[in-house]
Amino acid sequence: MSSDVILVLVIGTALAFDFTNGFHDTANVVATSISTGAARPQVAIAAASLLNFAGAFISISVAATVASDVVDAGAITPTIVFAGLIGAIAWNLVTWYFGLPSSSSHALIGGVVGSAVAAEGFQVVIAEGLLGKVLIPAVVAPLLAFLVAGASIGLSYRIVGRQRPGIVSRGFKYGQVLSGGLLALAHGTNDAQKTMGVITLALIANGSLGAGANPPVWVIASSAAAIALGTYSGGWRIIKTTGTRIIKMDAAQGFTSQGAGAAVILASTHFGFPLSTTHVINGGVMGAGAAKRLSAVRWGVAGNIVFAWVLTLPAAAAIGALTYAITSIFGSGAVGPVVVTVLSLGAIGGAFARRARTGAPVPVQSG
Amino acid sequence: MSLATVVETKELIQTVIFALVAGIGVTAIFSVGIWGAARFVDLSQEDRRAAALAAGVAAAVALLVVMAAIVVGVIVMTSK
């Protein structure tokens, strides 16, 4: 009975995380389309949320990585997964509050690793999986997007450079409908799978699924719905940072940055790399800007994003570990997770109420 | 445990190659499509019908290739 209560809390928390993931990452998918005028905000967000939903059904390679290649599933309990999720959600909300496009994926993996280490020690971490499937792709993917977007925009300008700007701009805006759609599909595919992976991990830990099992259909469908709803709810604060504060983009840059992001995410998803869509699209945006003119990129804002990136894994891990320590105070039953859930809901409600009262977004430092 | 044994080199290299080819290739072909459309408009206004037709065909073929590349890309991704 107690383990079932914890499992229900884990699934609820995982879906809440998935919602915040979509909410947090809306900017990555739609900011470039909105900032270049290729799509109206509400239309872009609605389309992105539908494609997020569809994308979640495409593949389960990333879910398999999260469920079995990062921590030893045999040593994991639902309470560990719960504490990791709280770490990820807390970090997502902190970065949302400050308008920083940090990685929900790294927050999730950091949170789960942190709580697992707090519970079972470092031997529970699968170092090969964490390094080979998460950390190295985490460094390679944004650099790759930077390179692809930079090379693409250079080639694009060479091909269309002498044509009339009006037609060219209109053409790339139409193209952005396509590239933005593909990016939304890629986002849903890679990001929703992380939640599927975590729920699957909890189901295995609870004995509801066998080791190495794939996510059940209801897990895939509910994860898809949660991320799509989150995306639809949007994160306007981060849209502003990604869409206008890193660089001022033209339609060609928007198209190439989205195309580069989609290509990198889809390729990585195929091989089961749970990378950060945030970092990939920001890498693409910077590549498209830097190829035109290095000074076009607001490197101060870019530096803040890199700072949040570096901080994400350890910060989410620390919160995850702290959460596990708090739940442990109440023993191994359901009381700890219930208390933490109530406290978390109170903190989240307080943060939203404060934001609603103060109104204006917190400015991101630039320089 | 060396770094070489940890990194999934083959998968990582394939990811890099696919992203480079797909990202740069699709953008280049789409740009050719826009170039063709722009030339089609200009040449039509200059009443150079044959050249305009050729530019229009180039634009249409480029856009079809882009659509095909996207469909193939999504199918390949879902095949695993």
Short mmCIF file of C-alpha atoms in Angstrom, two decimals:
data_model
loop_
_atom_site.label_atom_id
_atom_site.label_comp_id
_atom_site.label_asym_id
_atom_site.label_seq_id
_atom_site.Cartn_x
_atom_site.Cartn_y
_atom_site.Cartn_z
CA MET A 1 0.00 0.00 0.00
CA SER A 2 2.77 2.42 1.04
CA SER A 3 4.82 1.68 -2.08
CA ASP A 4 1.74 2.21 -4.27
CA VAL A 5 1.20 5.65 -2.70
CA ILE A 6 4.82 6.54 -3.43
CA LEU A 7 4.47 5.22 -6.99
CA VAL A 8 1.39 7.39 -7.58
CA LEU A 9 3.29 10.39 -6.21
CA VAL A 10 6.26 9.59 -8.49
CA ILE A 11 4.06 9.33 -11.57
CA GLY A 12 2.24 12.57 -10.66
CA THR A 13 5.54 14.33 -10.01
CA ALA A 14 7.07 12.98 -13.24
CA LEU A 15 4.13 14.25 -15.26
CA ALA A 16 4.38 17.60 -13.44
CA PHE A 17 8.07 17.67 -14.38
CA ASP A 18 7.14 16.87 -17.97
CA PHE A 19 4.70 19.78 -17.90
CA THR A 20 7.39 22.15 -16.58
CA ASN A 21 9.77 20.76 -19.23
CA GLY A 22 7.34 21.73 -21.98
CA PHE A 23 6.57 25.03 -20.26
CA HIS A 24 10.27 25.78 -19.85
CA ASP A 25 11.28 24.69 -23.36
CA THR A 26 8.52 26.38 -25.36
CA ALA A 27 11.05 29.12 -26.04
CA ASN A 28 13.53 26.76 -27.63
CA VAL A 29 10.99 25.64 -30.16
CA VAL A 30 9.10 28.79 -31.06
CA ALA A 31 11.28 31.79 -30.16
CA THR A 32 13.06 32.04 -33.50
CA SER A 33 9.80 31.77 -35.49
CA ILE A 34 8.21 34.47 -33.36
CA SER A 35 11.20 36.82 -33.33
CA THR A 36 11.54 36.78 -37.14
CA GLY A 37 7.79 37.22 -37.62
CA ALA A 38 7.45 33.84 -39.36
CA ALA A 39 4.53 32.88 -37.11
CA ARG A 40 2.19 34.58 -34.66
CA PRO A 41 2.97 33.57 -31.07
CA GLN A 42 -0.27 31.74 -30.29
CA VAL A 43 -0.23 29.86 -33.61
CA ALA A 44 3.44 28.89 -33.18
CA ILE A 45 2.87 27.68 -29.63
CA ALA A 46 -0.30 25.72 -30.50
CA ALA A 47 1.44 24.02 -33.45
CA ALA A 48 4.52 23.28 -31.34
CA SER A 49 2.41 21.69 -28.65
CA LEU A 50 0.60 19.43 -31.15
CA LEU A 51 3.90 18.38 -32.73
CA ASN A 52 5.41 17.80 -29.27
CA PHE A 53 2.55 15.39 -28.61
CA ALA A 54 3.07 13.58 -31.93
CA GLY A 55 6.85 13.49 -31.48
CA ALA A 56 6.58 11.68 -28.16
CA PHE A 57 5.23 8.59 -29.93
CA ILE A 58 8.04 8.34 -32.48
CA SER A 59 10.83 6.61 -30.55
CA ILE A 60 11.73 5.03 -27.19
CA SER A 61 15.53 4.89 -27.48
CA VAL A 62 16.08 7.82 -25.13
CA ALA A 63 13.59 6.41 -22.59
CA ALA A 64 15.58 3.17 -22.55
CA THR A 65 18.80 5.10 -21.85
CA VAL A 66 17.26 7.04 -18.94
CA ALA A 67 15.66 3.89 -17.49
CA SER A 68 18.70 1.64 -17.66
CA ASP A 69 22.00 3.34 -18.59
CA VAL A 70 22.43 6.14 -16.01
CA VAL A 71 21.82 4.54 -12.62
CA ASP A 72 21.58 0.89 -11.58
CA ALA A 73 17.84 0.19 -11.87
CA GLY A 74 18.18 -2.71 -9.43
CA ALA A 75 19.24 -0.39 -6.59
CA ILE A 76 16.66 2.30 -7.25
CA THR A 77 13.49 2.77 -5.20
CA PRO A 78 10.44 4.88 -6.10
CA THR A 79 11.44 7.31 -3.30
CA ILE A 80 14.83 7.90 -4.98
CA VAL A 81 13.11 8.66 -8.29
CA PHE A 82 10.67 10.96 -6.48
CA ALA A 83 13.49 12.93 -4.81
CA GLY A 84 15.32 13.23 -8.13
CA LEU A 85 12.21 14.59 -9.80
CA ILE A 86 11.75 17.20 -7.07
CA GLY A 87 15.38 18.27 -7.62
CA ALA A 88 14.76 18.67 -11.34
CA ILE A 89 11.48 20.57 -10.93
CA ALA A 90 12.97 22.90 -8.32
CA TRP A 91 15.93 23.74 -10.58
CA ASN A 92 13.64 24.22 -13.60
CA LEU A 93 11.54 26.70 -11.63
CA VAL A 94 14.58 28.61 -10.36
CA THR A 95 15.95 29.03 -13.90
CA TRP A 96 12.47 29.89 -15.20
CA TYR A 97 12.20 32.58 -12.51
CA PHE A 98 15.46 34.16 -13.67
CA GLY A 99 14.70 33.72 -17.37
CA LEU A 100 17.60 31.37 -18.05
CA PRO A 101 17.18 28.68 -20.70
CA SER A 102 18.88 25.89 -18.77
CA SER A 103 18.47 22.19 -19.51
CA SER A 104 15.43 20.32 -18.15
CA SER A 105 17.04 17.07 -19.26
CA HIS A 106 20.25 17.62 -17.35
CA ALA A 107 18.18 18.76 -14.37
CA LEU A 108 16.27 15.47 -14.46
CA ILE A 109 19.36 13.31 -14.83
CA GLY A 110 21.23 15.38 -12.21
CA GLY A 111 18.31 15.12 -9.79
CA VAL A 112 18.00 11.34 -10.13
CA VAL A 113 21.79 10.81 -9.87
CA GLY A 114 21.96 13.10 -6.80
CA SER A 115 19.16 11.35 -4.92
CA ALA A 116 20.48 7.91 -5.91
CA VAL A 117 23.97 8.79 -4.61
CA ALA A 118 22.46 10.16 -1.38
CA ALA A 119 20.55 6.90 -0.90
CA GLU A 120 22.97 4.23 -2.08
CA GLY A 121 26.39 5.85 -2.61
CA PHE A 122 28.39 6.46 -5.78
CA GLN A 123 28.46 2.77 -6.78
CA VAL A 124 24.85 3.07 -7.98
CA VAL A 125 25.87 5.43 -10.79
CA ILE A 126 26.67 3.78 -14.13
CA ALA A 127 29.68 5.93 -14.99
CA GLU A 128 30.00 4.62 -18.57
CA GLY A 129 26.37 5.47 -19.33
CA LEU A 130 26.45 8.84 -17.61
CA LEU A 131 29.65 9.87 -19.37
CA GLY A 132 29.18 8.21 -22.76
CA LYS A 133 25.46 8.73 -23.24
CA VAL A 134 24.82 11.97 -21.34
CA LEU A 135 27.87 14.12 -20.57
CA ILE A 136 29.88 13.77 -23.79
CA PRO A 137 26.84 14.19 -26.09
CA ALA A 138 25.89 17.16 -23.87
CA VAL A 139 29.12 18.89 -24.90
CA VAL A 140 29.17 17.70 -28.52
CA ALA A 141 25.54 18.45 -29.43
CA PRO A 142 25.46 22.27 -28.92
CA LEU A 143 28.86 22.63 -30.63
CA LEU A 144 27.57 20.54 -33.50
CA ALA A 145 24.43 22.69 -33.78
CA PHE A 146 26.66 25.80 -33.70
CA LEU A 147 28.79 24.39 -36.53
CA VAL A 148 25.85 23.19 -38.66
CA ALA A 149 23.96 26.48 -38.28
CA GLY A 150 27.10 28.53 -39.00
CA ALA A 151 27.99 26.56 -42.12
CA SER A 152 24.36 26.53 -43.29
CA ILE A 153 23.82 30.26 -42.99
CA GLY A 154 27.12 30.97 -44.78
CA LEU A 155 26.08 28.73 -47.66
CA SER A 156 22.57 30.18 -47.69
CA TYR A 157 23.78 33.76 -47.95
CA ARG A 158 26.07 32.75 -50.83
CA ILE A 159 23.19 31.13 -52.72
CA VAL A 160 20.52 33.80 -52.25
CA GLY A 161 22.72 36.83 -51.53
CA ARG A 162 22.08 38.66 -54.79
CA GLN A 163 18.33 38.12 -54.87
CA ARG A 164 15.71 40.62 -53.77
CA PRO A 165 15.54 40.69 -49.96
CA GLY A 166 11.73 40.72 -49.85
CA ILE A 167 11.31 37.43 -51.70
CA VAL A 168 14.21 35.81 -49.86
CA SER A 169 12.89 36.84 -46.47
CA ARG A 170 9.38 35.62 -47.32
CA GLY A 171 10.80 32.31 -48.55
CA PHE A 172 12.73 31.68 -45.38
CA LYS A 173 9.72 32.63 -43.26
CA TYR A 174 7.73 29.91 -45.05
CA GLY A 175 10.70 27.62 -44.48
CA GLN A 176 10.58 28.42 -40.79
CA VAL A 177 7.08 26.94 -40.62
CA LEU A 178 8.70 23.69 -41.75
CA SER A 179 11.89 23.91 -39.69
CA GLY A 180 9.98 25.07 -36.60
CA GLY A 181 7.56 22.16 -36.99
CA LEU A 182 10.42 19.70 -37.32
CA LEU A 183 12.12 21.18 -34.28
CA ALA A 184 8.91 20.82 -32.24
CA LEU A 185 8.61 17.19 -33.34
CA ALA A 186 12.25 16.57 -32.40
CA HIS A 187 11.75 18.27 -29.04
CA GLY A 188 8.73 16.10 -28.21
CA THR A 189 10.64 13.00 -29.28
CA ASN A 190 13.73 13.57 -27.15
CA ASP A 191 12.30 15.38 -24.11
CA ALA A 192 9.06 13.45 -23.50
CA GLN A 193 11.07 10.24 -23.52
CA LYS A 194 13.04 11.33 -20.46
CA THR A 195 9.84 11.38 -18.42
CA MET A 196 8.81 8.05 -19.91
CA GLY A 197 12.21 6.71 -18.87
CA VAL A 198 11.86 7.96 -15.31
CA ILE A 199 8.32 6.59 -14.89
CA THR A 200 9.50 3.28 -16.34
CA LEU A 201 12.42 3.30 -13.88
CA ALA A 202 9.95 3.84 -11.00
CA LEU A 203 7.67 1.05 -12.27
CA ILE A 204 10.67 -1.31 -12.45
CA ALA A 205 11.79 -0.23 -8.95
CA ASN A 206 8.27 -0.91 -7.64
CA GLY A 207 8.20 -4.35 -9.25
CA SER A 208 5.36 -3.37 -11.57
CA LEU A 209 7.56 -3.96 -14.64
CA GLY A 210 10.42 -6.36 -15.27
CA ALA A 211 14.02 -5.14 -15.61
CA GLY A 212 14.74 -3.76 -19.08
CA ALA A 213 11.05 -3.36 -19.95
CA ASN A 214 9.92 -0.73 -22.46
CA PRO A 215 7.55 2.06 -21.37
CA PRO A 216 3.88 0.92 -21.48
CA VAL A 217 1.53 2.76 -23.87
CA TRP A 218 -0.21 4.66 -21.05
CA VAL A 219 3.18 6.02 -19.94
CA ILE A 220 3.97 7.19 -23.48
CA ALA A 221 0.51 8.77 -23.94
CA SER A 222 0.47 10.55 -20.58
CA SER A 223 4.03 11.86 -21.04
CA ALA A 224 3.13 13.13 -24.51
CA ALA A 225 0.04 14.89 -23.16
CA ALA A 226 1.91 16.48 -20.24
CA ILE A 227 4.73 17.94 -22.35
CA ALA A 228 2.27 19.17 -24.98
CA LEU A 229 0.17 20.92 -22.31
CA GLY A 230 3.30 22.47 -20.81
CA THR A 231 4.43 23.72 -24.20
CA TYR A 232 1.00 25.21 -24.85
CA SER A 233 1.16 27.05 -21.53
CA GLY A 234 4.42 28.60 -22.72
CA GLY A 235 7.34 30.33 -21.07
CA TRP A 236 7.27 33.90 -22.32
CA ARG A 237 10.17 35.03 -20.18
CA ILE A 238 12.55 32.57 -21.82
CA ILE A 239 11.09 33.14 -25.29
CA LYS A 240 12.31 36.71 -24.99
CA THR A 241 15.83 35.62 -23.98
CA THR A 242 16.22 33.06 -26.76
CA GLY A 243 14.41 34.96 -29.48
CA THR A 244 15.90 38.42 -29.21
CA ARG A 245 18.53 38.70 -26.53
CA ILE A 246 21.14 36.29 -27.87
CA ILE A 247 21.06 37.78 -31.39
CA LYS A 248 18.66 39.77 -33.54
CA MET A 249 17.77 37.26 -36.23
CA ASP A 250 16.65 37.48 -39.83
CA ALA A 251 14.41 34.76 -41.30
CA ALA A 252 17.35 32.91 -42.91
CA GLN A 253 19.13 32.71 -39.54
CA GLY A 254 15.91 31.52 -37.89
CA PHE A 255 15.49 28.81 -40.52
CA THR A 256 19.08 27.59 -40.30
CA SER A 257 19.21 27.61 -36.51
CA GLN A 258 15.95 25.63 -36.30
CA GLY A 259 17.08 23.26 -39.07
CA ALA A 260 20.42 22.67 -37.36
CA GLY A 261 18.69 22.06 -34.03
CA ALA A 262 16.20 19.60 -35.52
CA ALA A 263 18.94 17.68 -37.38
CA VAL A 264 21.10 17.33 -34.27
CA ILE A 265 18.21 16.35 -31.96
CA LEU A 266 16.71 13.82 -34.37
CA ALA A 267 20.09 12.19 -35.03
CA SER A 268 20.87 12.03 -31.31
CA THR A 269 17.42 10.64 -30.50
CA HIS A 270 17.95 7.85 -33.01
CA PHE A 271 20.98 6.68 -31.02
CA GLY A 272 19.34 7.18 -27.62
CA PHE A 273 21.32 10.23 -26.46
CA PRO A 274 19.15 12.18 -23.96
CA LEU A 275 20.55 15.60 -24.80
CA SER A 276 19.40 19.06 -23.93
CA THR A 277 17.18 20.57 -26.59
CA THR A 278 17.77 23.92 -24.89
CA HIS A 279 21.50 23.80 -25.46
CA VAL A 280 21.17 22.52 -28.99
CA ILE A 281 18.85 25.26 -30.19
CA ASN A 282 20.85 27.93 -28.38
CA GLY A 283 24.00 26.54 -30.04
CA GLY A 284 22.23 26.81 -33.40
CA VAL A 285 21.09 30.39 -32.70
CA MET A 286 24.63 31.42 -31.72
CA GLY A 287 26.12 29.67 -34.77
CA ALA A 288 23.72 31.44 -37.12
CA GLY A 289 24.57 34.76 -35.49
CA ALA A 290 28.33 34.28 -35.21
CA ALA A 291 28.68 33.21 -38.87
CA LYS A 292 27.22 36.54 -39.99
CA ARG A 293 29.12 38.69 -37.52
CA LEU A 294 30.78 37.60 -34.28
CA SER A 295 29.65 40.76 -32.54
CA ALA A 296 26.03 39.97 -33.50
CA VAL A 297 25.93 37.46 -30.65
CA ARG A 298 25.36 39.01 -27.25
CA TRP A 299 28.07 37.00 -25.61
CA GLY A 300 27.11 38.21 -22.13
CA VAL A 301 23.69 36.56 -22.45
CA ALA A 302 25.31 33.52 -24.06
CA GLY A 303 27.70 33.39 -21.08
CA ASN A 304 24.76 33.36 -18.66
CA ILE A 305 23.28 30.42 -20.56
CA VAL A 306 26.58 28.53 -20.39
CA PHE A 307 26.81 29.36 -16.67
CA ALA A 308 23.32 27.91 -16.07
CA TRP A 309 24.29 24.91 -18.20
CA VAL A 310 27.39 24.12 -16.12
CA LEU A 311 25.48 24.64 -12.90
CA THR A 312 22.44 22.51 -13.81
CA LEU A 313 23.73 18.97 -13.17
CA PRO A 314 25.36 19.66 -9.78
CA ALA A 315 22.58 22.00 -8.60
CA ALA A 316 19.77 19.57 -9.49
CA ALA A 317 21.83 16.72 -7.99
CA ALA A 318 22.28 18.67 -4.74
CA ILE A 319 18.54 19.45 -4.50
CA GLY A 320 17.72 15.81 -5.31
CA ALA A 321 20.09 14.61 -2.58
CA LEU A 322 18.67 17.11 -0.09
CA THR A 323 15.12 16.03 -0.94
CA TYR A 324 16.03 12.39 -0.40
CA ALA A 325 17.58 13.29 2.97
CA ILE A 326 14.36 15.09 4.00
CA THR A 327 12.13 12.17 2.95
CA SER A 328 14.42 9.80 4.88
CA ILE A 329 13.72 11.68 8.12
CA PHE A 330 10.20 10.26 7.99
CA GLY A 331 11.35 6.68 7.37
CA SER A 332 11.00 4.55 4.25
CA GLY A 333 7.21 4.79 3.94
CA ALA A 334 4.99 7.22 2.07
CA VAL A 335 5.00 9.95 4.76
CA GLY A 336 8.27 11.55 3.58
CA PRO A 337 7.26 11.89 -0.08
CA VAL A 338 3.79 13.15 0.97
CA VAL A 339 5.33 15.83 3.23
CA VAL A 340 7.79 16.88 0.50
CA THR A 341 4.97 17.03 -2.06
CA VAL A 342 2.90 19.31 0.20
CA LEU A 343 5.93 21.53 0.91
CA SER A 344 6.82 21.67 -2.79
CA LEU A 345 3.30 22.59 -3.84
CA GLY A 346 3.33 25.35 -1.23
CA ALA A 347 6.69 26.68 -2.48
CA ILE A 348 5.60 26.56 -6.13
CA GLY A 349 2.32 28.29 -5.31
CA GLY A 350 4.22 30.97 -3.39
CA ALA A 351 6.64 31.55 -6.28
CA PHE A 352 3.82 31.90 -8.81
CA ALA A 353 1.86 34.21 -6.49
CA ARG A 354 4.94 36.39 -6.00
CA ARG A 355 5.55 36.51 -9.75
CA ALA A 356 1.91 37.41 -10.37
CA ARG A 357 2.12 40.25 -7.82
CA THR A 358 5.44 41.67 -9.04
CA GLY A 359 4.45 41.27 -12.70
CA ALA A 360 7.52 42.35 -14.63
CA PRO A 361 9.93 39.61 -15.65
CA VAL A 362 13.26 39.34 -13.90
CA PRO A 363 15.86 40.82 -16.28
CA VAL A 364 18.64 38.60 -17.55
CA GLN A 365 22.03 40.20 -17.08
CA SER A 366 23.74 41.03 -20.32
CA GLY A 367 27.04 42.61 -21.03
CA MET B 1 37.99 2.28 -17.74
CA SER B 2 39.45 4.47 -20.51
CA LEU B 3 37.61 7.26 -22.25
CA ALA B 4 37.70 5.33 -25.52
CA THR B 5 35.73 2.44 -24.01
CA VAL B 6 33.15 4.77 -22.48
CA VAL B 7 32.38 6.92 -25.51
CA GLU B 8 30.04 5.35 -28.01
CA THR B 9 32.33 6.49 -30.81
CA LYS B 10 30.49 4.90 -33.73
CA GLU B 11 27.09 6.30 -32.70
CA LEU B 12 28.56 9.71 -31.93
CA ILE B 13 30.33 9.92 -35.30
CA GLN B 14 27.16 8.82 -37.10
CA THR B 15 25.21 11.49 -35.22
CA VAL B 16 27.73 14.14 -36.28
CA ILE B 17 27.72 13.01 -39.92
CA PHE B 18 23.92 12.80 -40.12
CA ALA B 19 23.48 16.22 -38.51
CA LEU B 20 26.06 17.84 -40.80
CA VAL B 21 24.70 16.28 -43.99
CA ALA B 22 21.02 16.79 -43.13
CA GLY B 23 21.36 20.24 -41.56
CA ILE B 24 23.66 21.80 -44.14
CA GLY B 25 22.28 19.83 -47.10
CA VAL B 26 18.62 20.61 -46.50
CA THR B 27 19.36 24.30 -45.88
CA ALA B 28 21.44 24.53 -49.07
CA ILE B 29 18.77 22.84 -51.17
CA PHE B 30 16.04 25.00 -49.64
CA SER B 31 18.15 28.08 -50.44
CA VAL B 32 18.36 26.89 -54.05
CA GLY B 33 14.56 26.70 -53.98
CA ILE B 34 14.32 30.30 -52.80
CA TRP B 35 16.91 31.36 -55.37
CA GLY B 36 14.83 29.64 -58.07
CA ALA B 37 11.62 31.32 -56.90
CA ALA B 38 13.27 34.75 -56.80
CA ARG B 39 14.77 34.27 -60.26
CA PHE B 40 11.41 33.02 -61.56
CA VAL B 41 9.73 36.27 -60.46
CA ASP B 42 12.50 38.47 -61.89
CA LEU B 43 12.80 36.63 -65.20
CA SER B 44 9.02 36.54 -65.64
CA GLN B 45 8.89 40.30 -65.22
CA GLU B 46 11.63 40.58 -67.87
CA ASP B 47 9.49 38.34 -70.13
CA ARG B 48 12.27 35.70 -70.42
CA ARG B 49 9.89 32.78 -70.30
CA ALA B 50 12.26 29.86 -70.92
CA ALA B 51 14.73 31.01 -68.30
CA ALA B 52 11.89 31.76 -65.90
CA LEU B 53 10.49 28.26 -66.46
CA ALA B 54 13.90 26.71 -65.75
CA ALA B 55 14.23 28.73 -62.54
CA GLY B 56 10.68 27.73 -61.52
CA VAL B 57 11.42 24.06 -62.14
CA ALA B 58 14.64 24.36 -60.09
CA ALA B 59 12.61 25.90 -57.25
CA ALA B 60 9.94 23.19 -57.38
CA VAL B 61 12.48 20.34 -57.54
CA ALA B 62 14.46 21.81 -54.64
CA LEU B 63 11.34 22.08 -52.47
CA LEU B 64 10.31 18.52 -53.34
CA VAL B 65 13.79 17.27 -52.42
CA VAL B 66 13.58 19.12 -49.08
CA MET B 67 10.20 17.56 -48.30
CA ALA B 68 11.47 14.11 -49.29
CA ALA B 69 14.60 14.52 -47.15
CA ILE B 70 12.50 15.44 -44.11
CA VAL B 71 10.14 12.48 -44.59
CA VAL B 72 13.07 10.07 -45.06
CA GLY B 73 14.81 11.54 -42.00
CA VAL B 74 11.78 11.00 -39.77
CA ILE B 75 11.28 7.45 -41.11
CA VAL B 76 14.94 6.58 -40.49
CA MET B 77 14.67 7.94 -36.97
CA THR B 78 11.61 5.88 -36.17
CA SER B 79 13.12 2.71 -37.61
CA LYS B 80 15.09 1.90 -34.44
#
